[in-house]
Amino acid sequence: MEVKDWIPDLLEELREQVGNLSAALQLLTPVIREQDRKYDQYLAIANQSIYRMLRLMRSADFADLARRGEAPLFRPRPLDLFQLTQQLSDQLSSVCRELQVSFRYEQEGKGCLLSGDPHLLRRMLLLLMDNALHAAGPKGAVGLRLSANGQRALFTVWDSGGSSSGDPLERRGGALGLGLDIAHEIAKLHGGSLVLEPRREGGALALV
């Protein structure tokens, strides 16, 4: 058996162990906070690390498919994008609160019913949010916006910057670069594209 054939089993084992770690941390957090709030920053770091490990493992799943020449399973169906992003924003609000990052969700337009794969779209947005959270860092700010006009929709993910030096658009190396590449591939599957731009107030914008 070639080494690459072990990757799915290895990722599954890692996913289980990280899940156990996350569950233990959720149980410990209120107990620790009752004792002393000075440990909040360490709890935030632990939660952030777990969140990023989960994102990295999902990115590795996608990358393993690409290495084996297999396309991701694409199952488009009619979707209410406002409902999808609202549900995702509710989850992100909780995550950002634990990471001590300010989060804002906005929507413009009315209901938007388009064809898409909800699993892949959620993955794309989470990968972009992970990149934004990394750039913003604790006490920073991130946001998700959905604008819809007829049969067209635009996702915007932004961050305030602050934790990275230099040009925010140079944040493409290593795991973050892999995440952006995967997000771009998912956008292409839906007939769109991923564009990165500097944000006037600081930080960066990801437009899909």
PDB file of C-alpha atoms in Angstrom:
ATOM      1  CA  MET A   1       0.000   0.000   0.000  1.00  0.00           C
ATOM      2  CA  GLU A   2       1.347   3.412  -0.937  1.00  0.00           C
ATOM      3  CA  VAL A   3       1.729   6.070   1.741  1.00  0.00           C
ATOM      4  CA  LYS A   4      -0.959   8.278   0.184  1.00  0.00           C
ATOM      5  CA  ASP A   5      -3.516   5.461   0.641  1.00  0.00           C
ATOM      6  CA  TRP A   6      -3.186   5.870   4.415  1.00  0.00           C
ATOM      7  CA  ILE A   7      -4.264   9.506   4.321  1.00  0.00           C
ATOM      8  CA  PRO A   8      -8.060   9.019   4.617  1.00  0.00           C
ATOM      9  CA  ASP A   9      -7.671   6.679   7.618  1.00  0.00           C
ATOM     10  CA  LEU A  10      -5.163   9.020   9.233  1.00  0.00           C
ATOM     11  CA  LEU A  11      -7.465  12.016   8.780  1.00  0.00           C
ATOM     12  CA  GLU A  12     -10.378  10.092  10.246  1.00  0.00           C
ATOM     13  CA  GLU A  13      -8.327   9.204  13.338  1.00  0.00           C
ATOM     14  CA  LEU A  14      -7.171  12.810  13.711  1.00  0.00           C
ATOM     15  CA  ARG A  15     -10.755  14.021  13.348  1.00  0.00           C
ATOM     16  CA  GLU A  16     -11.892  11.715  16.149  1.00  0.00           C
ATOM     17  CA  GLN A  17      -9.108  12.814  18.493  1.00  0.00           C
ATOM     18  CA  VAL A  18      -9.659  16.512  17.813  1.00  0.00           C
ATOM     19  CA  GLY A  19     -13.373  15.957  18.431  1.00  0.00           C
ATOM     20  CA  ASN A  20     -12.565  14.405  21.808  1.00  0.00           C
ATOM     21  CA  LEU A  21     -10.296  17.334  22.646  1.00  0.00           C
ATOM     22  CA  SER A  22     -12.989  19.827  21.655  1.00  0.00           C
ATOM     23  CA  ALA A  23     -15.600  18.082  23.797  1.00  0.00           C
ATOM     24  CA  ALA A  24     -13.266  18.036  26.813  1.00  0.00           C
ATOM     25  CA  LEU A  25     -12.479  21.729  26.379  1.00  0.00           C
ATOM     26  CA  GLN A  26     -16.180  22.615  26.207  1.00  0.00           C
ATOM     27  CA  LEU A  27     -16.732  20.823  29.519  1.00  0.00           C
ATOM     28  CA  LEU A  28     -13.695  22.413  31.171  1.00  0.00           C
ATOM     29  CA  THR A  29     -14.327  25.991  30.008  1.00  0.00           C
ATOM     30  CA  PRO A  30     -17.179  26.910  32.419  1.00  0.00           C
ATOM     31  CA  VAL A  31     -15.374  25.240  35.333  1.00  0.00           C
ATOM     32  CA  ILE A  32     -12.168  27.186  34.680  1.00  0.00           C
ATOM     33  CA  ARG A  33     -14.057  30.465  34.215  1.00  0.00           C
ATOM     34  CA  GLU A  34     -15.794  30.017  37.551  1.00  0.00           C
ATOM     35  CA  GLN A  35     -12.380  29.791  39.220  1.00  0.00           C
ATOM     36  CA  ASP A  36     -10.603  32.678  37.524  1.00  0.00           C
ATOM     37  CA  ARG A  37     -11.361  34.756  34.402  1.00  0.00           C
ATOM     38  CA  LYS A  38      -7.663  35.446  33.875  1.00  0.00           C
ATOM     39  CA  TYR A  39      -7.433  32.184  31.933  1.00  0.00           C
ATOM     40  CA  ASP A  40      -9.900  33.368  29.267  1.00  0.00           C
ATOM     41  CA  GLN A  41      -7.128  34.248  26.827  1.00  0.00           C
ATOM     42  CA  TYR A  42      -5.668  30.738  27.067  1.00  0.00           C
ATOM     43  CA  LEU A  43      -9.102  29.193  26.539  1.00  0.00           C
ATOM     44  CA  ALA A  44      -9.504  31.385  23.462  1.00  0.00           C
ATOM     45  CA  ILE A  45      -6.162  30.210  22.079  1.00  0.00           C
ATOM     46  CA  ALA A  46      -7.126  26.567  22.660  1.00  0.00           C
ATOM     47  CA  ASN A  47     -10.505  27.022  20.955  1.00  0.00           C
ATOM     48  CA  GLN A  48      -8.878  28.798  18.041  1.00  0.00           C
ATOM     49  CA  SER A  49      -6.329  26.018  17.610  1.00  0.00           C
ATOM     50  CA  ILE A  50      -9.024  23.333  17.617  1.00  0.00           C
ATOM     51  CA  TYR A  51     -11.111  25.288  15.113  1.00  0.00           C
ATOM     52  CA  ARG A  52      -8.124  25.636  12.779  1.00  0.00           C
ATOM     53  CA  MET A  53      -7.203  21.969  13.062  1.00  0.00           C
ATOM     54  CA  LEU A  54     -10.713  21.009  11.984  1.00  0.00           C
ATOM     55  CA  ARG A  55     -10.518  23.395   9.025  1.00  0.00           C
ATOM     56  CA  LEU A  56      -7.095  22.037   8.062  1.00  0.00           C
ATOM     57  CA  MET A  57      -8.321  18.453   8.120  1.00  0.00           C
ATOM     58  CA  ARG A  58     -11.251  19.322   5.880  1.00  0.00           C
ATOM     59  CA  SER A  59      -8.838  21.065   3.520  1.00  0.00           C
ATOM     60  CA  ALA A  60      -6.620  17.982   3.554  1.00  0.00           C
ATOM     61  CA  ASP A  61      -9.615  15.843   2.522  1.00  0.00           C
ATOM     62  CA  PHE A  62     -10.099  18.052  -0.507  1.00  0.00           C
ATOM     63  CA  ALA A  63      -6.382  18.151  -1.329  1.00  0.00           C
ATOM     64  CA  ASP A  64      -6.159  14.347  -1.122  1.00  0.00           C
ATOM     65  CA  LEU A  65      -8.917  14.058  -3.721  1.00  0.00           C
ATOM     66  CA  ALA A  66      -7.037  16.432  -6.011  1.00  0.00           C
ATOM     67  CA  ARG A  67      -3.774  14.497  -5.577  1.00  0.00           C
ATOM     68  CA  ARG A  68      -5.556  11.293  -6.591  1.00  0.00           C
ATOM     69  CA  GLY A  69      -7.090  13.011  -9.606  1.00  0.00           C
ATOM     70  CA  GLU A  70     -10.606  12.840  -8.209  1.00  0.00           C
ATOM     71  CA  ALA A  71     -13.032  15.736  -8.360  1.00  0.00           C
ATOM     72  CA  PRO A  72     -14.976  16.608  -5.203  1.00  0.00           C
ATOM     73  CA  LEU A  73     -18.517  15.289  -5.140  1.00  0.00           C
ATOM     74  CA  PHE A  74     -20.650  18.125  -6.531  1.00  0.00           C
ATOM     75  CA  ARG A  75     -24.371  17.821  -5.807  1.00  0.00           C
ATOM     76  CA  PRO A  76     -26.140  21.040  -6.781  1.00  0.00           C
ATOM     77  CA  ARG A  77     -29.751  21.607  -5.827  1.00  0.00           C
ATOM     78  CA  PRO A  78     -32.038  24.625  -5.345  1.00  0.00           C
ATOM     79  CA  LEU A  79     -30.782  26.632  -2.357  1.00  0.00           C
ATOM     80  CA  ASP A  80     -31.942  29.614  -0.370  1.00  0.00           C
ATOM     81  CA  LEU A  81     -28.582  31.355   0.043  1.00  0.00           C
ATOM     82  CA  PHE A  82     -29.909  33.774   2.651  1.00  0.00           C
ATOM     83  CA  GLN A  83     -31.015  30.878   4.827  1.00  0.00           C
ATOM     84  CA  LEU A  84     -27.698  29.048   4.350  1.00  0.00           C
ATOM     85  CA  THR A  85     -25.548  32.065   5.243  1.00  0.00           C
ATOM     86  CA  GLN A  86     -27.790  33.077   8.158  1.00  0.00           C
ATOM     87  CA  GLN A  87     -27.416  29.613   9.696  1.00  0.00           C
ATOM     88  CA  LEU A  88     -23.668  29.722   9.116  1.00  0.00           C
ATOM     89  CA  SER A  89     -23.402  33.186  10.650  1.00  0.00           C
ATOM     90  CA  ASP A  90     -25.145  31.960  13.806  1.00  0.00           C
ATOM     91  CA  GLN A  91     -22.464  29.269  14.169  1.00  0.00           C
ATOM     92  CA  LEU A  92     -19.662  31.704  13.385  1.00  0.00           C
ATOM     93  CA  SER A  93     -20.910  34.155  16.006  1.00  0.00           C
ATOM     94  CA  SER A  94     -20.407  31.523  18.691  1.00  0.00           C
ATOM     95  CA  VAL A  95     -16.939  30.583  17.404  1.00  0.00           C
ATOM     96  CA  CYS A  96     -15.823  34.206  17.147  1.00  0.00           C
ATOM     97  CA  ARG A  97     -17.053  34.942  20.641  1.00  0.00           C
ATOM     98  CA  GLU A  98     -14.831  32.153  21.993  1.00  0.00           C
ATOM     99  CA  LEU A  99     -11.900  33.452  19.925  1.00  0.00           C
ATOM    100  CA  GLN A 100     -12.458  37.022  21.160  1.00  0.00           C
ATOM    101  CA  VAL A 101     -12.968  38.285  17.619  1.00  0.00           C
ATOM    102  CA  SER A 102     -15.780  40.658  16.671  1.00  0.00           C
ATOM    103  CA  PHE A 103     -18.085  39.234  13.968  1.00  0.00           C
ATOM    104  CA  ARG A 104     -20.655  40.986  11.792  1.00  0.00           C
ATOM    105  CA  TYR A 105     -23.119  39.462   9.325  1.00  0.00           C
ATOM    106  CA  GLU A 106     -24.954  41.544   6.724  1.00  0.00           C
ATOM    107  CA  GLN A 107     -27.315  40.751   3.888  1.00  0.00           C
ATOM    108  CA  GLU A 108     -28.625  42.899   1.063  1.00  0.00           C
ATOM    109  CA  GLY A 109     -31.561  42.090  -1.190  1.00  0.00           C
ATOM    110  CA  LYS A 110     -34.414  39.658  -0.810  1.00  0.00           C
ATOM    111  CA  GLY A 111     -34.586  35.870  -0.836  1.00  0.00           C
ATOM    112  CA  CYS A 112     -32.124  34.334  -3.283  1.00  0.00           C
ATOM    113  CA  LEU A 113     -32.913  30.878  -4.663  1.00  0.00           C
ATOM    114  CA  LEU A 114     -30.042  29.501  -6.746  1.00  0.00           C
ATOM    115  CA  SER A 115     -28.611  26.100  -7.646  1.00  0.00           C
ATOM    116  CA  GLY A 116     -25.606  25.046  -5.582  1.00  0.00           C
ATOM    117  CA  ASP A 117     -24.033  22.422  -3.345  1.00  0.00           C
ATOM    118  CA  PRO A 118     -24.726  23.458   0.284  1.00  0.00           C
ATOM    119  CA  HIS A 119     -21.901  21.292   1.669  1.00  0.00           C
ATOM    120  CA  LEU A 120     -19.273  22.775  -0.655  1.00  0.00           C
ATOM    121  CA  LEU A 121     -20.536  26.344  -0.267  1.00  0.00           C
ATOM    122  CA  ARG A 122     -20.357  26.056   3.509  1.00  0.00           C
ATOM    123  CA  ARG A 123     -16.824  24.677   3.206  1.00  0.00           C
ATOM    124  CA  MET A 124     -15.817  27.537   0.930  1.00  0.00           C
ATOM    125  CA  LEU A 125     -17.139  30.178   3.304  1.00  0.00           C
ATOM    126  CA  LEU A 126     -15.583  28.503   6.350  1.00  0.00           C
ATOM    127  CA  LEU A 127     -12.195  28.367   4.608  1.00  0.00           C
ATOM    128  CA  LEU A 128     -12.431  32.072   3.796  1.00  0.00           C
ATOM    129  CA  MET A 129     -13.523  32.851   7.354  1.00  0.00           C
ATOM    130  CA  ASP A 130     -10.605  30.821   8.714  1.00  0.00           C
ATOM    131  CA  ASN A 131      -8.233  32.945   6.644  1.00  0.00           C
ATOM    132  CA  ALA A 132      -9.950  36.098   7.913  1.00  0.00           C
ATOM    133  CA  LEU A 133      -9.771  34.971  11.557  1.00  0.00           C
ATOM    134  CA  HIS A 134      -6.070  34.224  11.191  1.00  0.00           C
ATOM    135  CA  ALA A 135      -5.488  37.703   9.777  1.00  0.00           C
ATOM    136  CA  ALA A 136      -7.574  39.539  12.362  1.00  0.00           C
ATOM    137  CA  GLY A 137      -6.301  37.757  15.478  1.00  0.00           C
ATOM    138  CA  PRO A 138      -7.733  38.234  19.009  1.00  0.00           C
ATOM    139  CA  LYS A 139      -9.534  41.578  19.482  1.00  0.00           C
ATOM    140  CA  GLY A 140      -9.770  41.944  15.688  1.00  0.00           C
ATOM    141  CA  ALA A 141     -12.892  41.936  13.528  1.00  0.00           C
ATOM    142  CA  VAL A 142     -14.233  39.816  10.675  1.00  0.00           C
ATOM    143  CA  GLY A 143     -17.429  39.858   8.665  1.00  0.00           C
ATOM    144  CA  LEU A 144     -19.581  37.993   6.178  1.00  0.00           C
ATOM    145  CA  ARG A 145     -21.899  39.717   3.724  1.00  0.00           C
ATOM    146  CA  LEU A 146     -24.317  38.317   1.123  1.00  0.00           C
ATOM    147  CA  SER A 147     -25.679  40.573  -1.599  1.00  0.00           C
ATOM    148  CA  ALA A 148     -28.286  39.194  -4.010  1.00  0.00           C
ATOM    149  CA  ASN A 149     -29.815  40.683  -7.118  1.00  0.00           C
ATOM    150  CA  GLY A 150     -32.147  38.459  -9.092  1.00  0.00           C
ATOM    151  CA  GLN A 151     -30.265  35.303 -10.032  1.00  0.00           C
ATOM    152  CA  ARG A 152     -26.864  36.680  -9.021  1.00  0.00           C
ATOM    153  CA  ALA A 153     -25.226  36.600  -5.599  1.00  0.00           C
ATOM    154  CA  LEU A 154     -22.004  37.982  -4.130  1.00  0.00           C
ATOM    155  CA  PHE A 155     -20.322  36.725  -0.952  1.00  0.00           C
ATOM    156  CA  THR A 156     -17.889  39.066   0.788  1.00  0.00           C
ATOM    157  CA  VAL A 157     -15.636  37.927   3.636  1.00  0.00           C
ATOM    158  CA  TRP A 158     -13.523  40.628   5.255  1.00  0.00           C
ATOM    159  CA  ASP A 159     -11.045  41.040   8.092  1.00  0.00           C
ATOM    160  CA  SER A 160      -9.575  43.995   9.957  1.00  0.00           C
ATOM    161  CA  GLY A 161      -5.990  42.741   9.612  1.00  0.00           C
ATOM    162  CA  GLY A 162      -3.568  43.360  12.425  1.00  0.00           C
ATOM    163  CA  SER A 163      -2.027  39.965  13.192  1.00  0.00           C
ATOM    164  CA  SER A 164       0.012  39.716   9.963  1.00  0.00           C
ATOM    165  CA  SER A 165       2.705  42.062   8.784  1.00  0.00           C
ATOM    166  CA  GLY A 166       3.114  43.279   5.232  1.00  0.00           C
ATOM    167  CA  ASP A 167       0.616  43.017   2.398  1.00  0.00           C
ATOM    168  CA  PRO A 168      -2.504  41.098   3.562  1.00  0.00           C
ATOM    169  CA  LEU A 169      -2.837  39.614   0.078  1.00  0.00           C
ATOM    170  CA  GLU A 170       0.470  37.813   0.557  1.00  0.00           C
ATOM    171  CA  ARG A 171      -1.180  35.466   3.069  1.00  0.00           C
ATOM    172  CA  ARG A 172      -1.151  32.576   0.587  1.00  0.00           C
ATOM    173  CA  GLY A 173       1.605  30.339   1.855  1.00  0.00           C
ATOM    174  CA  GLY A 174       1.230  26.962   3.551  1.00  0.00           C
ATOM    175  CA  ALA A 175      -2.141  25.875   4.881  1.00  0.00           C
ATOM    176  CA  LEU A 176      -3.775  29.268   4.327  1.00  0.00           C
ATOM    177  CA  GLY A 177      -2.774  29.207   0.672  1.00  0.00           C
ATOM    178  CA  LEU A 178      -4.218  25.708   0.356  1.00  0.00           C
ATOM    179  CA  GLY A 179      -7.478  26.882   1.886  1.00  0.00           C
ATOM    180  CA  LEU A 180      -7.760  29.772  -0.579  1.00  0.00           C
ATOM    181  CA  ASP A 181      -7.004  27.467  -3.499  1.00  0.00           C
ATOM    182  CA  ILE A 182      -9.742  25.080  -2.395  1.00  0.00           C
ATOM    183  CA  ALA A 183     -12.199  27.971  -1.976  1.00  0.00           C
ATOM    184  CA  HIS A 184     -11.337  29.084  -5.513  1.00  0.00           C
ATOM    185  CA  GLU A 185     -12.020  25.593  -6.898  1.00  0.00           C
ATOM    186  CA  ILE A 186     -15.395  25.449  -5.143  1.00  0.00           C
ATOM    187  CA  ALA A 187     -16.294  28.873  -6.538  1.00  0.00           C
ATOM    188  CA  LYS A 188     -15.405  27.621 -10.033  1.00  0.00           C
ATOM    189  CA  LEU A 189     -17.687  24.607  -9.619  1.00  0.00           C
ATOM    190  CA  HIS A 190     -20.521  27.084  -9.037  1.00  0.00           C
ATOM    191  CA  GLY A 191     -19.649  29.217 -12.057  1.00  0.00           C
ATOM    192  CA  GLY A 192     -17.936  31.926 -10.009  1.00  0.00           C
ATOM    193  CA  SER A 193     -14.444  33.038  -9.045  1.00  0.00           C
ATOM    194  CA  LEU A 194     -12.524  34.154  -5.968  1.00  0.00           C
ATOM    195  CA  VAL A 195     -11.017  37.649  -5.914  1.00  0.00           C
ATOM    196  CA  LEU A 196      -8.810  39.035  -3.121  1.00  0.00           C
ATOM    197  CA  GLU A 197      -8.568  42.775  -2.589  1.00  0.00           C
ATOM    198  CA  PRO A 198      -7.065  45.074   0.052  1.00  0.00           C
ATOM    199  CA  ARG A 199      -9.635  46.676   2.312  1.00  0.00           C
ATOM    200  CA  ARG A 200      -9.584  50.470   2.583  1.00  0.00           C
ATOM    201  CA  GLU A 201      -9.958  50.345   6.366  1.00  0.00           C
ATOM    202  CA  GLY A 202      -7.142  47.784   6.655  1.00  0.00           C
ATOM    203  CA  GLY A 203      -7.080  44.036   6.183  1.00  0.00           C
ATOM    204  CA  ALA A 204      -8.456  42.280   3.118  1.00  0.00           C
ATOM    205  CA  LEU A 205     -11.620  41.364   1.236  1.00  0.00           C
ATOM    206  CA  ALA A 206     -12.436  38.011  -0.339  1.00  0.00           C
ATOM    207  CA  LEU A 207     -15.142  38.334  -2.991  1.00  0.00           C
ATOM    208  CA  VAL A 208     -16.926  35.314  -4.499  1.00  0.00           C
TER     209      VAL A 208
END
